[in-house]
PDB file of N, CA and C in Angstrom:
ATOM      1  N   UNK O1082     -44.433 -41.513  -6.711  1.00  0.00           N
ATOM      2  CA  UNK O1082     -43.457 -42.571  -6.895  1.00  0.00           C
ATOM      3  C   UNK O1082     -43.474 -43.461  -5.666  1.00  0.00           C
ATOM      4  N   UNK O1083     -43.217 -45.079  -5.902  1.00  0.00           N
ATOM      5  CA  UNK O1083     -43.201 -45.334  -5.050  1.00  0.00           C
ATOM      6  C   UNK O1083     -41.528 -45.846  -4.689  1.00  0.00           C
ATOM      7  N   UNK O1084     -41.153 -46.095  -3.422  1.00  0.00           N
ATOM      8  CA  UNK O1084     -39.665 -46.916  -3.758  1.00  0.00           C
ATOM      9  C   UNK O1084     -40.072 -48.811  -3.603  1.00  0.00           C
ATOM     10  N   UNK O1085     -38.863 -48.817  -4.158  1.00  0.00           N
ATOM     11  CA  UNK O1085     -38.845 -50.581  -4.492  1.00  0.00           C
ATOM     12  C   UNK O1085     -37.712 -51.214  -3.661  1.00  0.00           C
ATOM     13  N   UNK O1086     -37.558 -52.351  -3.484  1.00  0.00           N
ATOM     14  CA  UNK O1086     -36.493 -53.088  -3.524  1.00  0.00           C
ATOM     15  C   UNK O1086     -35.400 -52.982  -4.258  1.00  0.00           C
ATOM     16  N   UNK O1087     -34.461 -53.684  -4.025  1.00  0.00           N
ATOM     17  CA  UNK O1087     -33.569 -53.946  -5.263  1.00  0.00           C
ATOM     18  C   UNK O1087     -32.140 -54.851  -4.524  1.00  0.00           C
ATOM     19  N   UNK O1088     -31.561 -55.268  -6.028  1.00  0.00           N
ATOM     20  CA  UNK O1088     -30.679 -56.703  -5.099  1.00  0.00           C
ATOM     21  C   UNK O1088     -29.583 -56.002  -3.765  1.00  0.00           C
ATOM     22  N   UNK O1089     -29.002 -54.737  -3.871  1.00  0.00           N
ATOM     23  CA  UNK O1089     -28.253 -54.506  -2.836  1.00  0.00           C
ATOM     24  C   UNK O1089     -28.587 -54.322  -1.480  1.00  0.00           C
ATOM     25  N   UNK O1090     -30.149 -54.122  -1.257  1.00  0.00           N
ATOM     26  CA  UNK O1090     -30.526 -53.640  -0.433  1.00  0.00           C
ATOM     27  C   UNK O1090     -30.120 -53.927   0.927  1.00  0.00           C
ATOM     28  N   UNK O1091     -29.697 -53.533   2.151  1.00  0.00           N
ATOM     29  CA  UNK O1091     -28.916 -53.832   3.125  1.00  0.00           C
ATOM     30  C   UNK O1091     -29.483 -53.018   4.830  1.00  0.00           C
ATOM     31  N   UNK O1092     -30.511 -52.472   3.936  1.00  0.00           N
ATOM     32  CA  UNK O1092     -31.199 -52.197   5.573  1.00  0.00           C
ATOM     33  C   UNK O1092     -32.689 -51.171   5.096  1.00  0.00           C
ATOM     34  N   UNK O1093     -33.570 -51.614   5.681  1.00  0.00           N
ATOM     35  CA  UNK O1093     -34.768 -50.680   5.687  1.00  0.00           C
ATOM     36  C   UNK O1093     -35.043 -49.758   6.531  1.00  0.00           C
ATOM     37  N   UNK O1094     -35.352 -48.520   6.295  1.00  0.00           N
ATOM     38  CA  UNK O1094     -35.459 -47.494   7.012  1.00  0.00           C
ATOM     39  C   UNK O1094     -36.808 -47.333   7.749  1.00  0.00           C
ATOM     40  N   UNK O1095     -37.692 -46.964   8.924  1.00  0.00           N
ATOM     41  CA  UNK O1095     -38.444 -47.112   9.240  1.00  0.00           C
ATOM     42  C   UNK O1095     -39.269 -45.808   8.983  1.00  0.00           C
ATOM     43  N   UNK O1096     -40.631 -45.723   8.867  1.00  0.00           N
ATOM     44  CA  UNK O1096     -41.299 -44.501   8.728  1.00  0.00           C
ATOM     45  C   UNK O1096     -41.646 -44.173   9.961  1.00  0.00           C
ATOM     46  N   UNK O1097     -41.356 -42.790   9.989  1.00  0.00           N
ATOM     47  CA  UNK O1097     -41.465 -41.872  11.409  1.00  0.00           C
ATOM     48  C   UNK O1097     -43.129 -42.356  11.517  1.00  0.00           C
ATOM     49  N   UNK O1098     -43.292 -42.215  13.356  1.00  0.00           N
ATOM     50  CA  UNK O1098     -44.690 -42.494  13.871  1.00  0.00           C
ATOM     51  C   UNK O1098     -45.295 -40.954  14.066  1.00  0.00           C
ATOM     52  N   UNK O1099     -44.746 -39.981  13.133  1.00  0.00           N
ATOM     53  CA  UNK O1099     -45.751 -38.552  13.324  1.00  0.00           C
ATOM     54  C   UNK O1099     -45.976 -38.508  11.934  1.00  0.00           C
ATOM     55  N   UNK O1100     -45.073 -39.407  10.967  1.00  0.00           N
ATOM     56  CA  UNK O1100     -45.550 -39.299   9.395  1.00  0.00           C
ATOM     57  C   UNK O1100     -46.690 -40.296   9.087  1.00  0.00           C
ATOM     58  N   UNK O1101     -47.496 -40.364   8.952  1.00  0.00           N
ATOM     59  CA  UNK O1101     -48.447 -41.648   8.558  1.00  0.00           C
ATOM     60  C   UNK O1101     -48.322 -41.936   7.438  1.00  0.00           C
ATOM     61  N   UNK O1102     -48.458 -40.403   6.553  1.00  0.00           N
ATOM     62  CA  UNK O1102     -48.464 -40.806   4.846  1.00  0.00           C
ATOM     63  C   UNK O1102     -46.960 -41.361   4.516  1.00  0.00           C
ATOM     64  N   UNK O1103     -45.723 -41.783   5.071  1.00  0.00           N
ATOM     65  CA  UNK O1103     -44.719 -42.276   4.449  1.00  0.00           C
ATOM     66  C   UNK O1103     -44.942 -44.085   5.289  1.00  0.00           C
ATOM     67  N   UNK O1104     -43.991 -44.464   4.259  1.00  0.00           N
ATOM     68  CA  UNK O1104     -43.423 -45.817   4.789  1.00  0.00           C
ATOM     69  C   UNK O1104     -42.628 -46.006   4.762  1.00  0.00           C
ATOM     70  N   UNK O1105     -42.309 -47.385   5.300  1.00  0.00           N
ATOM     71  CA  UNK O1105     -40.508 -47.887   5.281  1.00  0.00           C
ATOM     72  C   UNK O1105     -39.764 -48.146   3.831  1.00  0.00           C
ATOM     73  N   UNK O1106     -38.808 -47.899   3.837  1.00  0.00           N
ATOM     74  CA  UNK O1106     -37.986 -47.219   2.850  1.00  0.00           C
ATOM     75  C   UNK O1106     -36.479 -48.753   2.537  1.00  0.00           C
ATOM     76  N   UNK O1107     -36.766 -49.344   1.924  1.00  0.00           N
ATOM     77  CA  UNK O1107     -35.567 -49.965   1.505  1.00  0.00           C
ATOM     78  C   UNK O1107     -34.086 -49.626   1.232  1.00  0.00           C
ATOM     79  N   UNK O1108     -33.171 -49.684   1.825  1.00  0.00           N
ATOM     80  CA  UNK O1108     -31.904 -49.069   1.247  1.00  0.00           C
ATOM     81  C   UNK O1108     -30.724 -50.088   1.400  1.00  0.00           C
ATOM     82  N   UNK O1109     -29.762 -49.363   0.319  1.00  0.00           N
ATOM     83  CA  UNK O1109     -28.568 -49.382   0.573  1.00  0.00           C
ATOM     84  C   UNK O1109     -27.391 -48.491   1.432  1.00  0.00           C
ATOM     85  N   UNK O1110     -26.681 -48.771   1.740  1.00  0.00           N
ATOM     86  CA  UNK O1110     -25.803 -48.177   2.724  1.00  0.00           C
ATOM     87  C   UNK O1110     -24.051 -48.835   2.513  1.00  0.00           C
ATOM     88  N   UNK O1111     -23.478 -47.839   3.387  1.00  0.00           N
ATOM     89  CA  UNK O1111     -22.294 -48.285   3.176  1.00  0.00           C
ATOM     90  C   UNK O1111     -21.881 -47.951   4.638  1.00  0.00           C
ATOM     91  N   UNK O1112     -22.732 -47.795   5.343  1.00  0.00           N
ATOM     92  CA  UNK O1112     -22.787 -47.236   6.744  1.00  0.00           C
ATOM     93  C   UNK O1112     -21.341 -46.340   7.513  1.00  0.00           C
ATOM     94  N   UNK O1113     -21.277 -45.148   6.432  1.00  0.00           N
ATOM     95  CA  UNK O1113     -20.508 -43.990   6.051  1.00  0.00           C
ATOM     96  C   UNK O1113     -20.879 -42.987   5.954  1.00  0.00           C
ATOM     97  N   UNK O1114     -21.540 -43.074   4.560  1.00  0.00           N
ATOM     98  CA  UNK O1114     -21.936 -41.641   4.075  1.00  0.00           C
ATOM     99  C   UNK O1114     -23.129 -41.707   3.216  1.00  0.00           C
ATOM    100  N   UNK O1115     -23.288 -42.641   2.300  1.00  0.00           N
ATOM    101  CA  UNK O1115     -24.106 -42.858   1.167  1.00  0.00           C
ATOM    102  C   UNK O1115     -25.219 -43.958   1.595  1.00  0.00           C
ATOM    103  N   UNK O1116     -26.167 -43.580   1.597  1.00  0.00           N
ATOM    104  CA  UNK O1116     -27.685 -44.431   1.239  1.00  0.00           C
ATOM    105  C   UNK O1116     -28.530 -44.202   0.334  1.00  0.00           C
ATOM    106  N   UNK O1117     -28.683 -45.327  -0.378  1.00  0.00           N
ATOM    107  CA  UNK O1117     -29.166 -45.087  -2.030  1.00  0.00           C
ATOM    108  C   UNK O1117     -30.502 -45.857  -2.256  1.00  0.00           C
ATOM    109  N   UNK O1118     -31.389 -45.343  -2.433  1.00  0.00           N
ATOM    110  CA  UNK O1118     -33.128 -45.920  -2.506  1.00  0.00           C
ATOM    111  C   UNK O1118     -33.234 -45.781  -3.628  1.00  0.00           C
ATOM    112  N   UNK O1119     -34.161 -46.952  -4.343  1.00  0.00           N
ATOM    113  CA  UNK O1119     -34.998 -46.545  -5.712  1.00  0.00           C
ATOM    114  C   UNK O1119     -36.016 -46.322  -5.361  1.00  0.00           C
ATOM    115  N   UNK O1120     -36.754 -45.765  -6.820  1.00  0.00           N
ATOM    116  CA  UNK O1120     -37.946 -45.839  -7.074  1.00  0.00           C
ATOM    117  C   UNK O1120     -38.496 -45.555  -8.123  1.00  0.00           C
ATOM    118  N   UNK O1121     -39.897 -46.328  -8.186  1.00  0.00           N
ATOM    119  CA  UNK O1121     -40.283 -46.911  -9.648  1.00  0.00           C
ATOM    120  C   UNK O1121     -41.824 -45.614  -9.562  1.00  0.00           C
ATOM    121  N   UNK O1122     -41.850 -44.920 -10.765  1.00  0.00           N
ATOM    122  CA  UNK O1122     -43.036 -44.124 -11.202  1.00  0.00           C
ATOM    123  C   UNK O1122     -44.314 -44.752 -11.066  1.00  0.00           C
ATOM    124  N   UNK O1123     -45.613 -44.188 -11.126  1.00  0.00           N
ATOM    125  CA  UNK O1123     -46.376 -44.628 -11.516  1.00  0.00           C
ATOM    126  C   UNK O1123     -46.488 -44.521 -12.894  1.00  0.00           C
ATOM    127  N   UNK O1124     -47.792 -44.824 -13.695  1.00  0.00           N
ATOM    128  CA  UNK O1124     -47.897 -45.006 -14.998  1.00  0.00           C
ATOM    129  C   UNK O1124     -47.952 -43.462 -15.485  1.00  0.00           C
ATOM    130  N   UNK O1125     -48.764 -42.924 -14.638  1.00  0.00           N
ATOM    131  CA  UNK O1125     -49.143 -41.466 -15.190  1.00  0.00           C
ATOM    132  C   UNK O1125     -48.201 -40.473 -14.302  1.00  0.00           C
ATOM    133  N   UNK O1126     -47.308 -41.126 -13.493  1.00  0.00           N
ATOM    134  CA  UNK O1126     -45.957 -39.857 -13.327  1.00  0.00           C
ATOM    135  C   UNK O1126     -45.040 -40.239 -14.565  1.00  0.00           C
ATOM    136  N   UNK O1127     -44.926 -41.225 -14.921  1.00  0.00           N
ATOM    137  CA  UNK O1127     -44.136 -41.654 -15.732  1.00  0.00           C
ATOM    138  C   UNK O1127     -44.472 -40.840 -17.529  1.00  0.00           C
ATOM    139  N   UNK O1128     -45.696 -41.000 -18.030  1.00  0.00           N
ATOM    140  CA  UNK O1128     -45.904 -40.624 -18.933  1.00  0.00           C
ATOM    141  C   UNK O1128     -46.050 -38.253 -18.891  1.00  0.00           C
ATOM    142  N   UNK O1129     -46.354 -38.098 -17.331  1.00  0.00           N
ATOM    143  CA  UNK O1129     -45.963 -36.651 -17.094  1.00  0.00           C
ATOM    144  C   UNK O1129     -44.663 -36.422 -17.084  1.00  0.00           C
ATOM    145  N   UNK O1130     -44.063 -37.499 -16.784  1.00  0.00           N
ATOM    146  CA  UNK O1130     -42.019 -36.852 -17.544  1.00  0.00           C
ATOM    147  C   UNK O1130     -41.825 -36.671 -18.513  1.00  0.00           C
ATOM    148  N   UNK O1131     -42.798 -37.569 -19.297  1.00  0.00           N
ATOM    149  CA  UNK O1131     -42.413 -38.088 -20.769  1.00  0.00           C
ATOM    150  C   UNK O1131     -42.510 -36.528 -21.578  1.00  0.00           C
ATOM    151  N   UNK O1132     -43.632 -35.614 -21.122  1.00  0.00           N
ATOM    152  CA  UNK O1132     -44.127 -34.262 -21.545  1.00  0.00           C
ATOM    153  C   UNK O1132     -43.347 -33.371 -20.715  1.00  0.00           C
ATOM    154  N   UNK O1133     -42.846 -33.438 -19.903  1.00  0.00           N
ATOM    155  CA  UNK O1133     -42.503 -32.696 -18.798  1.00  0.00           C
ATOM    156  C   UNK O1133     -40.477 -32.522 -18.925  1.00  0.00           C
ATOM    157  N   UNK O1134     -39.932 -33.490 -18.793  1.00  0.00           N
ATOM    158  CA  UNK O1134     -38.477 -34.331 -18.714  1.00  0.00           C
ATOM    159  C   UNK O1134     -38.184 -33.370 -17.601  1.00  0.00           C
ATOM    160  N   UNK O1135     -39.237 -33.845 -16.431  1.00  0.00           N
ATOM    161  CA  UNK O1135     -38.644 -33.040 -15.126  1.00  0.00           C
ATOM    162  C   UNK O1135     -39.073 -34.063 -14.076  1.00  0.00           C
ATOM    163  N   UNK O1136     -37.844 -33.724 -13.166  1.00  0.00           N
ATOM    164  CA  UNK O1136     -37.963 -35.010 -11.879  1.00  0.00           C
ATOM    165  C   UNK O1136     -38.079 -33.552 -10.037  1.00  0.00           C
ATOM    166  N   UNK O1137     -38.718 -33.428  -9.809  1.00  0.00           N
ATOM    167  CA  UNK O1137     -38.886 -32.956  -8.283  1.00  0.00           C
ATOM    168  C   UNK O1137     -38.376 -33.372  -7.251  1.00  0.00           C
ATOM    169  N   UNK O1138     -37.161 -32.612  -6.523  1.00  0.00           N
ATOM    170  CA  UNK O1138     -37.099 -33.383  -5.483  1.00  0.00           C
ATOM    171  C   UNK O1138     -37.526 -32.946  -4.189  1.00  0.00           C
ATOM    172  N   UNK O1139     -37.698 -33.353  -3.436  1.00  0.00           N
ATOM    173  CA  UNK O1139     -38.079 -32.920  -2.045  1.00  0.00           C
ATOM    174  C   UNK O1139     -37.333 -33.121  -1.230  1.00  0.00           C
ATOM    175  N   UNK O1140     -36.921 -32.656  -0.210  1.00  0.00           N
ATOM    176  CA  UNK O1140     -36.153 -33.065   1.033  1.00  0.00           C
ATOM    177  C   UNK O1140     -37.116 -32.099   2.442  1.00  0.00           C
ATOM    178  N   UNK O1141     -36.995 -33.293   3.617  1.00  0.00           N
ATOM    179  CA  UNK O1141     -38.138 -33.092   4.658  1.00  0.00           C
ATOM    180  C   UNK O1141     -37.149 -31.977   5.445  1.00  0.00           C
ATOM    181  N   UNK O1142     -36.206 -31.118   5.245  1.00  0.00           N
ATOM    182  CA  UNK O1142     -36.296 -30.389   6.041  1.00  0.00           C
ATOM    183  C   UNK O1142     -36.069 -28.741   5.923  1.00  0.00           C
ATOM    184  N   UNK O1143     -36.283 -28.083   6.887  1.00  0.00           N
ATOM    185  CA  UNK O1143     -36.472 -26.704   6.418  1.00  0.00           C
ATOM    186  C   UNK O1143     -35.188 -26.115   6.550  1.00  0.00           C
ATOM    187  N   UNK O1144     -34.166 -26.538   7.225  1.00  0.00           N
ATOM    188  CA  UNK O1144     -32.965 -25.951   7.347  1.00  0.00           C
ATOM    189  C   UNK O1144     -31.645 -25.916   6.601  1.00  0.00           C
ATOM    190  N   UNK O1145     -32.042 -26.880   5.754  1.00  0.00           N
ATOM    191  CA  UNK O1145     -30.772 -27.092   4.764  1.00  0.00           C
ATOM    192  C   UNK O1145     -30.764 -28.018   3.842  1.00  0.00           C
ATOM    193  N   UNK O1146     -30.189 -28.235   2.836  1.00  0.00           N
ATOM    194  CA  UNK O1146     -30.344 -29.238   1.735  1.00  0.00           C
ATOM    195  C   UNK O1146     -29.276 -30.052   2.119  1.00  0.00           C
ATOM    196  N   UNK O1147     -29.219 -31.116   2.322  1.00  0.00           N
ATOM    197  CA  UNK O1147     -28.022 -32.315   2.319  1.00  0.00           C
ATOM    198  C   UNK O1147     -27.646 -32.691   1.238  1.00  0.00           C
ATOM    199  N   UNK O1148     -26.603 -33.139   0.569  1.00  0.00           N
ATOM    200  CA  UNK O1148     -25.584 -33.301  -0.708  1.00  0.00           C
ATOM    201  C   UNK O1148     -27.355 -34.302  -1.291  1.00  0.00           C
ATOM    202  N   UNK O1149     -27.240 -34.740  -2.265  1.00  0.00           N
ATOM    203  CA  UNK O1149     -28.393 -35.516  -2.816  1.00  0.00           C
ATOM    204  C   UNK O1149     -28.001 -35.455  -4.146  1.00  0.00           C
ATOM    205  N   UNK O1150     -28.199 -36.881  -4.745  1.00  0.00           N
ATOM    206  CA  UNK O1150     -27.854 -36.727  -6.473  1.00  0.00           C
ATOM    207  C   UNK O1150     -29.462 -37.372  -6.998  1.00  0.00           C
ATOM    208  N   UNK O1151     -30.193 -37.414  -7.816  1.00  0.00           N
ATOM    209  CA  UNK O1151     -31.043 -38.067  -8.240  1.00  0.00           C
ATOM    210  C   UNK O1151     -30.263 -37.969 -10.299  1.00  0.00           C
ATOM    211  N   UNK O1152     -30.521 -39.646 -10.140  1.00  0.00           N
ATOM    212  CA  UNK O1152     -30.241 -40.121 -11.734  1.00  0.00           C
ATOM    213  C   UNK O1152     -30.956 -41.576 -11.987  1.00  0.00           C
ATOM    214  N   UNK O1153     -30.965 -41.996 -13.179  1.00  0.00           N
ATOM    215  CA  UNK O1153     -31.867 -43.247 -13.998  1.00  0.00           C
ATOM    216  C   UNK O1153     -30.764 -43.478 -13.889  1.00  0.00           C
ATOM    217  N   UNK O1154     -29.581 -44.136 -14.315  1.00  0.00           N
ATOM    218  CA  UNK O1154     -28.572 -45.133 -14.058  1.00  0.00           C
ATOM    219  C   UNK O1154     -28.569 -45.787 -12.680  1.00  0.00           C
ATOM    220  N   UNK O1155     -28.352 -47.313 -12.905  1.00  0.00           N
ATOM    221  CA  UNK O1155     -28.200 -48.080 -11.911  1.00  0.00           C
ATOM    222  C   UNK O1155     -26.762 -47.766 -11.204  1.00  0.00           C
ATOM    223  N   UNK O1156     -26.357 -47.064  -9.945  1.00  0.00           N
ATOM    224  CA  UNK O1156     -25.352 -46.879  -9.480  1.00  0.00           C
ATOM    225  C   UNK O1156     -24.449 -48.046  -9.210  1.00  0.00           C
ATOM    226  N   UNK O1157     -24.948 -49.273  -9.165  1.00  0.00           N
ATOM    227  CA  UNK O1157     -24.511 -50.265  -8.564  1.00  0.00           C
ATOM    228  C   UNK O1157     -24.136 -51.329  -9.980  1.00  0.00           C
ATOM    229  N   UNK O1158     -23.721 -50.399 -11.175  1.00  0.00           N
ATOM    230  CA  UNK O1158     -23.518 -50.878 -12.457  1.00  0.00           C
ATOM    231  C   UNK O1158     -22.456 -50.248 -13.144  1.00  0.00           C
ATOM    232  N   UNK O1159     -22.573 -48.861 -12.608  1.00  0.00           N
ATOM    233  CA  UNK O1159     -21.904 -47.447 -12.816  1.00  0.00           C
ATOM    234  C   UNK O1159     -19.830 -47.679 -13.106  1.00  0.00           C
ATOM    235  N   UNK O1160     -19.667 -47.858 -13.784  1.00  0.00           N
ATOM    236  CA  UNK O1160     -17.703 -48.377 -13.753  1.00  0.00           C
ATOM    237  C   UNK O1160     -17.294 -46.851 -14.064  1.00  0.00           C
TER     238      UNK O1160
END
């Protein structure tokens, strides 16, 4: 997956200089608690959900999971 833009966006995150394989990261913020990134599938992750209806998440660290929601609704639509 990659992430995208999108109209709220309010600050980009930078990719660590020991990660090479990531990049900078578009987000929203409320500079609180919540920062909210999209991202758009490729063609063939997209059609492996389609068989699959499973989403993976990852988080980079080994010590603990931080709160995290992943959903297809636009949050920024959400009433």
């Amino acid at each position: 997956m990659k992430p995208i833009t999108f109209p709220a966006v309010n600050k980009t995150l930078l990719a660590p200089d020991s990660m090479p394989e990531c990049g900078n990261l578009p987000v929203f913020t409320d500079g609180r608690e919540m920062i909210i990134s999209c991202w758009r599938p490729t063609f063939w992750e997209y059609v492996q959900f389609l068989f699959t209806r499973r989403v993976w998440l990852f988080v980079m660290s080994a010590n603990t999971q931080p709160p995290v929601a992943v959903q297809t609704a636009d949050p920024f639509k959400i009433k």
